[in-house]
Amino acid sequence: MNSLNKKFTLVVLILLALSIIDTMIMAVTGSKYIFKAVAGKTAFISGKLAVPVDENQVKRHALLAGNEGQRTPYDEIITYAPQYDFFRLQFLDAKGRLWRGTLESTETAPQGDYVVAIFQKALGPEEKAPKFTIRLFQNEQAYRKSFFSVSERYLGLAPFWVTLVLLPLALYCIFITMRDAGKELSDLQAKGIGPIYKLVKRKTDWEVIFGLGSRHGVNPGDCLVVLNKHLEPVGEILSADVGPESTTATYPLDNPIAPDHFIAIPADEKK
C-alpha cells in the first residue's frame, strides 16, 4: 500500500471519528422539545403527544375526507396553543403518541422563543400536554451559530448524515488496506522474508514469532537472518517451533531486534 493511500485512509478514519463525536455532541446538546427554524423557511418537525391518537378517530376523519386512501387531515385531530400569526404548525401524520409535521413561518417573523402546547383537539389543552419551544431565527447564519455541532454550524448538515457518507468510504478504505497488506505480505514471503508477528521479552531471551513457515521452506533448527526495517542484516536466529505459516524462535536479549524487523531465509537456502 503506497504512502498516499495510507494517508487518505488515515484522514477518512479521523473524519469518521470526528463525525461520530459530533453526532454525540448533537445528541447531548440538542433537545427534542426545541424546534429551530429560519424565518420564511419550512422545517420538518416531530414529537410525542401525552396520549396516543385513537385509530378509530383517524379512520373517521379519513372517511369524512371521502377516500380512505387519501392523506388523513391530522390538523383536524391535533392542534397547538397558543397560536401566532407569523408561524404555523401543520400535522402530517400520527401513529400512537408520535406525530410528524412541518413548521412554517413568515419572512418577517420576529426572532425569539415561543412556547406552545401540542395536544389532541378531542382532549383539549390538558396540563400534561407536552410543551415545545419554537425558536425562530432571522437568517441562516444566526440559525447555524445556535448549534454546538461543527457540521451543523459550518456545513448546514446534521452530523448523522456526515457519518452516513463517511462510513462506507471508511469501510472501503479498510478493505483496500487489508487487501494491499495481504499482497505485500505475500510478496515478501515469496522472497523468503517474513514480518515479526509477536516479540516478547523473557528473562533470558526474546521470544519471536514471525511470518515464515514450512510452506515457505523453513525447518526446525534452520539458521535464519534478522533484518532491520531497511531490510539490512543485523543478526542470526535459529528456528524452533515451525508451523505451516509461522515460526517461533528465541533470540538473545543483547542482540538488536524490534517489532518492525523481519526474518529472512538466507539467499543461498531459498527454494
Tab-separated table of C-alpha atoms in Angstrom:
chain	number	residue	atom	x	y	z
A	1	MET	CA	0.000	0.000	0.000
A	2	ASN	CA	1.562	3.286	-1.046
A	3	SER	CA	2.026	6.264	1.263
A	4	LEU	CA	-0.740	8.319	-0.391
A	5	ASN	CA	-3.345	5.583	0.150
A	6	LYS	CA	-2.290	5.210	3.788
A	7	LYS	CA	-2.630	8.936	4.383
A	8	PHE	CA	-6.028	9.043	2.671
A	9	THR	CA	-7.292	6.121	4.771
A	10	LEU	CA	-5.998	7.772	7.938
A	11	VAL	CA	-7.733	11.059	7.045
A	12	VAL	CA	-11.040	9.272	6.336
A	13	LEU	CA	-10.881	7.371	9.646
A	14	ILE	CA	-10.095	10.567	11.566
A	15	LEU	CA	-13.007	12.384	9.892
A	16	LEU	CA	-15.315	9.443	10.659
A	17	ALA	CA	-14.269	9.501	14.318
A	18	LEU	CA	-14.842	13.266	14.465
A	19	SER	CA	-18.276	12.948	12.841
A	20	ILE	CA	-19.275	10.297	15.410
A	21	ILE	CA	-18.110	12.593	18.222
A	22	ASP	CA	-20.020	15.446	16.569
A	23	THR	CA	-23.148	13.268	16.446
A	24	MET	CA	-22.777	12.569	20.170
A	25	ILE	CA	-22.376	16.298	20.850
A	26	MET	CA	-25.536	16.945	18.832
A	27	ALA	CA	-27.427	14.326	20.838
A	28	VAL	CA	-26.258	15.729	24.185
A	29	THR	CA	-26.715	19.445	23.444
A	30	GLY	CA	-29.892	19.148	21.365
A	31	SER	CA	-33.423	18.916	22.747
A	32	LYS	CA	-36.414	17.070	21.360
A	33	TYR	CA	-38.600	19.830	22.787
A	34	ILE	CA	-36.993	22.672	20.797
A	35	PHE	CA	-37.766	23.227	17.114
A	36	LYS	CA	-35.373	25.591	15.328
A	37	ALA	CA	-36.162	27.295	12.030
A	38	VAL	CA	-35.198	30.282	9.886
A	39	ALA	CA	-37.990	32.814	9.346
A	40	GLY	CA	-39.636	32.254	5.962
A	41	LYS	CA	-38.432	28.651	5.607
A	42	THR	CA	-40.141	25.323	6.273
A	43	ALA	CA	-38.722	22.933	8.882
A	44	PHE	CA	-39.737	19.313	9.375
A	45	ILE	CA	-40.506	18.512	12.998
A	46	SER	CA	-41.739	15.618	15.113
A	47	GLY	CA	-42.676	14.934	18.707
A	48	LYS	CA	-44.865	12.959	21.072
A	49	LEU	CA	-48.336	13.555	22.433
A	50	ALA	CA	-49.382	12.941	26.010
A	51	VAL	CA	-51.939	10.345	24.890
A	52	PRO	CA	-51.872	8.047	21.811
A	53	VAL	CA	-54.062	9.010	18.877
A	54	ASP	CA	-57.281	6.977	18.628
A	55	GLU	CA	-57.058	4.924	15.416
A	56	ASN	CA	-60.833	4.908	15.116
A	57	GLN	CA	-60.793	8.674	15.127
A	58	VAL	CA	-58.191	8.643	12.346
A	59	LYS	CA	-60.403	6.329	10.272
A	60	ARG	CA	-63.431	8.571	10.800
A	61	HIS	CA	-61.541	11.588	9.509
A	62	ALA	CA	-60.317	9.524	6.551
A	63	LEU	CA	-63.902	8.586	5.699
A	64	LEU	CA	-65.042	12.203	6.021
A	65	ALA	CA	-62.324	13.106	3.502
A	66	GLY	CA	-64.232	10.938	1.003
A	67	ASN	CA	-61.424	8.491	0.253
A	68	GLU	CA	-59.718	6.364	2.900
A	69	GLY	CA	-56.615	6.135	0.700
A	70	GLN	CA	-56.016	9.877	0.881
A	71	ARG	CA	-53.789	11.519	3.487
A	72	THR	CA	-55.711	11.899	6.749
A	73	PRO	CA	-56.220	15.564	7.753
A	74	TYR	CA	-54.322	15.299	11.043
A	75	ASP	CA	-54.778	19.029	11.567
A	76	GLU	CA	-58.366	18.103	12.478
A	77	ILE	CA	-57.084	15.748	15.181
A	78	ILE	CA	-54.025	17.557	16.616
A	79	THR	CA	-53.622	21.245	17.374
A	80	TYR	CA	-51.462	23.611	19.435
A	81	ALA	CA	-51.881	26.652	21.666
A	82	PRO	CA	-51.281	29.498	21.774
A	83	GLN	CA	-51.292	30.238	18.052
A	84	TYR	CA	-49.371	33.036	16.361
A	85	ASP	CA	-49.930	34.997	13.168
A	86	PHE	CA	-46.360	34.600	11.922
A	87	PHE	CA	-45.869	30.842	12.171
A	88	ARG	CA	-47.987	27.719	11.766
A	89	LEU	CA	-47.612	24.051	12.648
A	90	GLN	CA	-49.097	21.580	10.203
A	91	PHE	CA	-49.504	17.964	11.298
A	92	LEU	CA	-48.901	15.448	8.527
A	93	ASP	CA	-49.021	12.103	10.280
A	94	ALA	CA	-49.558	10.482	13.670
A	95	LYS	CA	-49.191	6.979	14.980
A	96	GLY	CA	-49.613	6.188	18.644
A	97	ARG	CA	-48.114	9.144	20.507
A	98	LEU	CA	-45.659	10.056	17.735
A	99	TRP	CA	-46.568	12.815	15.284
A	100	ARG	CA	-44.773	14.380	12.309
A	101	GLY	CA	-45.346	17.754	10.757
A	102	THR	CA	-43.918	20.990	9.425
A	103	LEU	CA	-43.163	24.385	10.907
A	104	GLU	CA	-43.836	27.267	8.517
A	105	SER	CA	-43.191	30.926	9.311
A	106	THR	CA	-43.388	34.263	7.535
A	107	GLU	CA	-40.227	36.025	6.377
A	108	THR	CA	-40.976	38.865	8.802
A	109	ALA	CA	-41.474	36.575	11.795
A	110	PRO	CA	-39.653	38.100	14.816
A	111	GLN	CA	-36.695	36.186	16.159
A	112	GLY	CA	-37.283	34.575	19.529
A	113	ASP	CA	-38.635	31.632	21.502
A	114	TYR	CA	-42.335	30.771	21.501
A	115	VAL	CA	-43.670	28.033	23.772
A	116	VAL	CA	-46.673	26.042	22.571
A	117	ALA	CA	-48.552	23.054	23.916
A	118	ILE	CA	-49.412	20.330	21.405
A	119	PHE	CA	-52.438	18.162	22.103
A	120	GLN	CA	-55.417	16.372	20.571
A	121	LYS	CA	-58.439	18.563	19.927
A	122	ALA	CA	-60.792	15.959	21.418
A	123	LEU	CA	-58.920	16.026	24.731
A	124	GLY	CA	-58.286	19.766	24.997
A	125	PRO	CA	-55.197	21.548	26.343
A	126	GLU	CA	-54.543	19.421	29.419
A	127	GLU	CA	-51.805	20.392	31.874
A	128	LYS	CA	-49.800	17.322	30.951
A	129	ALA	CA	-49.785	18.234	27.239
A	130	PRO	CA	-46.126	18.405	26.110
A	131	LYS	CA	-44.681	21.925	25.779
A	132	PHE	CA	-42.426	22.669	22.830
A	133	THR	CA	-40.308	25.751	22.136
A	134	ILE	CA	-40.411	27.217	18.637
A	135	ARG	CA	-37.084	29.024	18.177
A	136	LEU	CA	-37.084	31.350	15.154
A	137	PHE	CA	-34.011	32.997	13.623
A	138	GLN	CA	-33.821	35.958	11.263
A	139	ASN	CA	-31.246	34.373	8.930
A	140	GLU	CA	-29.308	31.208	8.152
A	141	GLN	CA	-26.145	32.489	9.806
A	142	ALA	CA	-27.834	33.044	13.160
A	143	TYR	CA	-29.540	29.659	12.834
A	144	ARG	CA	-26.256	27.814	12.285
A	145	LYS	CA	-24.486	29.615	15.122
A	146	SER	CA	-27.078	28.218	17.525
A	147	PHE	CA	-25.657	24.699	17.128
A	148	PHE	CA	-22.711	23.240	19.030
A	149	SER	CA	-22.292	20.642	16.299
A	150	VAL	CA	-19.430	21.538	13.939
A	151	SER	CA	-21.105	20.075	10.843
A	152	GLU	CA	-24.408	21.833	11.592
A	153	ARG	CA	-22.648	25.126	12.217
A	154	TYR	CA	-20.272	25.140	9.234
A	155	LEU	CA	-21.847	22.747	6.711
A	156	GLY	CA	-25.523	23.088	7.495
A	157	LEU	CA	-25.755	19.289	7.750
A	158	ALA	CA	-26.710	17.085	10.667
A	159	PRO	CA	-23.582	15.121	11.757
A	160	PHE	CA	-25.521	11.882	11.297
A	161	TRP	CA	-25.545	12.431	7.523
A	162	VAL	CA	-21.807	13.148	7.505
A	163	THR	CA	-21.218	9.873	9.367
A	164	LEU	CA	-23.521	8.049	6.955
A	165	VAL	CA	-21.443	9.275	3.995
A	166	LEU	CA	-18.057	8.598	5.600
A	167	LEU	CA	-18.849	5.128	6.978
A	168	PRO	CA	-18.975	3.215	3.642
A	169	LEU	CA	-15.913	5.156	2.451
A	170	ALA	CA	-14.040	4.171	5.615
A	171	LEU	CA	-15.056	0.511	5.201
A	172	TYR	CA	-13.859	0.583	1.605
A	173	CYS	CA	-10.514	2.105	2.670
A	174	ILE	CA	-10.109	-0.574	5.356
A	175	PHE	CA	-10.850	-3.273	2.777
A	176	ILE	CA	-8.249	-1.818	0.388
A	177	THR	CA	-5.735	-1.538	3.241
A	178	MET	CA	-6.211	-5.173	4.262
A	179	ARG	CA	-6.084	-6.342	0.649
A	180	ASP	CA	-2.867	-4.432	-0.036
A	181	ALA	CA	-1.338	-5.565	3.267
A	182	GLY	CA	-2.065	-9.177	2.334
A	183	LYS	CA	-0.471	-8.666	-1.075
A	184	GLU	CA	2.608	-7.029	0.483
A	185	LEU	CA	2.941	-9.958	2.906
A	186	SER	CA	2.623	-12.478	0.078
A	187	ASP	CA	5.255	-10.618	-1.965
A	188	LEU	CA	7.667	-10.575	0.975
A	189	GLN	CA	7.135	-14.271	1.741
A	190	ALA	CA	7.700	-15.094	-1.919
A	191	LYS	CA	11.156	-13.523	-1.455
A	192	GLY	CA	11.792	-15.588	1.701
A	193	ILE	CA	11.134	-12.661	4.086
A	194	GLY	CA	8.578	-12.622	6.902
A	195	PRO	CA	7.464	-9.861	9.287
A	196	ILE	CA	7.631	-10.262	13.048
A	197	TYR	CA	4.142	-11.021	14.362
A	198	LYS	CA	4.979	-11.108	18.057
A	199	LEU	CA	8.009	-10.101	20.120
A	200	VAL	CA	8.022	-10.986	23.833
A	201	LYS	CA	10.845	-10.219	26.240
A	202	ARG	CA	11.623	-13.177	28.531
A	203	LYS	CA	14.123	-13.365	31.379
A	204	THR	CA	16.975	-14.739	29.256
A	205	ASP	CA	15.943	-14.066	25.651
A	206	TRP	CA	13.362	-12.760	23.203
A	207	GLU	CA	10.502	-14.972	22.058
A	208	VAL	CA	9.959	-14.216	18.378
A	209	ILE	CA	7.030	-15.302	16.210
A	210	PHE	CA	7.395	-14.415	12.537
A	211	GLY	CA	5.606	-14.926	9.219
A	212	LEU	CA	7.598	-17.757	7.633
A	213	GLY	CA	6.787	-21.438	8.000
A	214	SER	CA	7.211	-24.853	6.477
A	215	ARG	CA	5.207	-23.737	3.441
A	216	HIS	CA	7.979	-21.240	2.740
A	217	GLY	CA	10.784	-23.751	3.216
A	218	VAL	CA	11.606	-23.250	6.908
A	219	ASN	CA	12.521	-26.314	9.002
A	220	PRO	CA	13.254	-26.689	12.736
A	221	GLY	CA	16.856	-25.729	13.525
A	222	ASP	CA	17.344	-23.592	10.377
A	223	CYS	CA	19.647	-20.596	10.732
A	224	LEU	CA	17.761	-17.539	9.520
A	225	VAL	CA	18.738	-13.888	9.119
A	226	VAL	CA	17.353	-10.993	11.180
A	227	LEU	CA	16.778	-7.867	9.063
A	228	ASN	CA	16.114	-4.341	10.293
A	229	LYS	CA	13.273	-2.197	8.905
A	230	HIS	CA	15.516	-1.252	5.956
A	231	LEU	CA	15.975	-4.979	5.186
A	232	GLU	CA	19.627	-4.879	6.260
A	233	PRO	CA	21.018	-7.938	8.128
A	234	VAL	CA	21.622	-7.363	11.850
A	235	GLY	CA	21.852	-10.900	13.249
A	236	GLU	CA	21.007	-14.580	13.011
A	237	ILE	CA	18.243	-16.637	14.629
A	238	LEU	CA	17.514	-20.386	14.867
A	239	SER	CA	14.013	-21.619	14.088
A	240	ALA	CA	12.391	-23.801	16.754
A	241	ASP	CA	8.660	-24.494	16.537
A	242	VAL	CA	7.765	-24.409	12.829
A	243	GLY	CA	4.178	-24.226	11.648
A	244	PRO	CA	2.807	-24.042	8.086
A	245	GLU	CA	2.602	-20.214	8.030
A	246	SER	CA	4.657	-19.046	11.025
A	247	THR	CA	7.608	-19.993	13.200
A	248	THR	CA	8.565	-19.454	16.844
A	249	ALA	CA	12.186	-18.859	17.806
A	250	THR	CA	14.319	-17.335	20.579
A	251	TYR	CA	16.831	-14.531	20.202
A	252	PRO	CA	19.494	-13.244	22.653
A	253	LEU	CA	18.430	-10.210	24.702
A	254	ASP	CA	21.612	-8.263	23.929
A	255	ASN	CA	21.100	-8.533	20.150
A	256	PRO	CA	19.223	-5.749	18.304
A	257	ILE	CA	15.634	-6.569	17.350
A	258	ALA	CA	12.344	-4.647	17.151
A	259	PRO	CA	8.724	-5.293	16.087
A	260	ASP	CA	9.372	-3.621	12.709
A	261	HIS	CA	12.242	-6.020	11.898
A	262	PHE	CA	11.995	-9.011	9.559
A	263	ILE	CA	13.240	-12.604	9.461
A	264	ALA	CA	14.624	-13.939	6.190
A	265	ILE	CA	15.770	-17.210	4.721
A	266	PRO	CA	19.456	-16.876	3.701
A	267	ALA	CA	19.827	-16.238	-0.028
A	268	ASP	CA	21.745	-19.454	-0.610
A	269	GLU	CA	18.994	-21.546	1.034
A	270	LYS	CA	15.930	-20.050	-0.684
A	271	LYS	CA	13.988	-22.553	-2.710
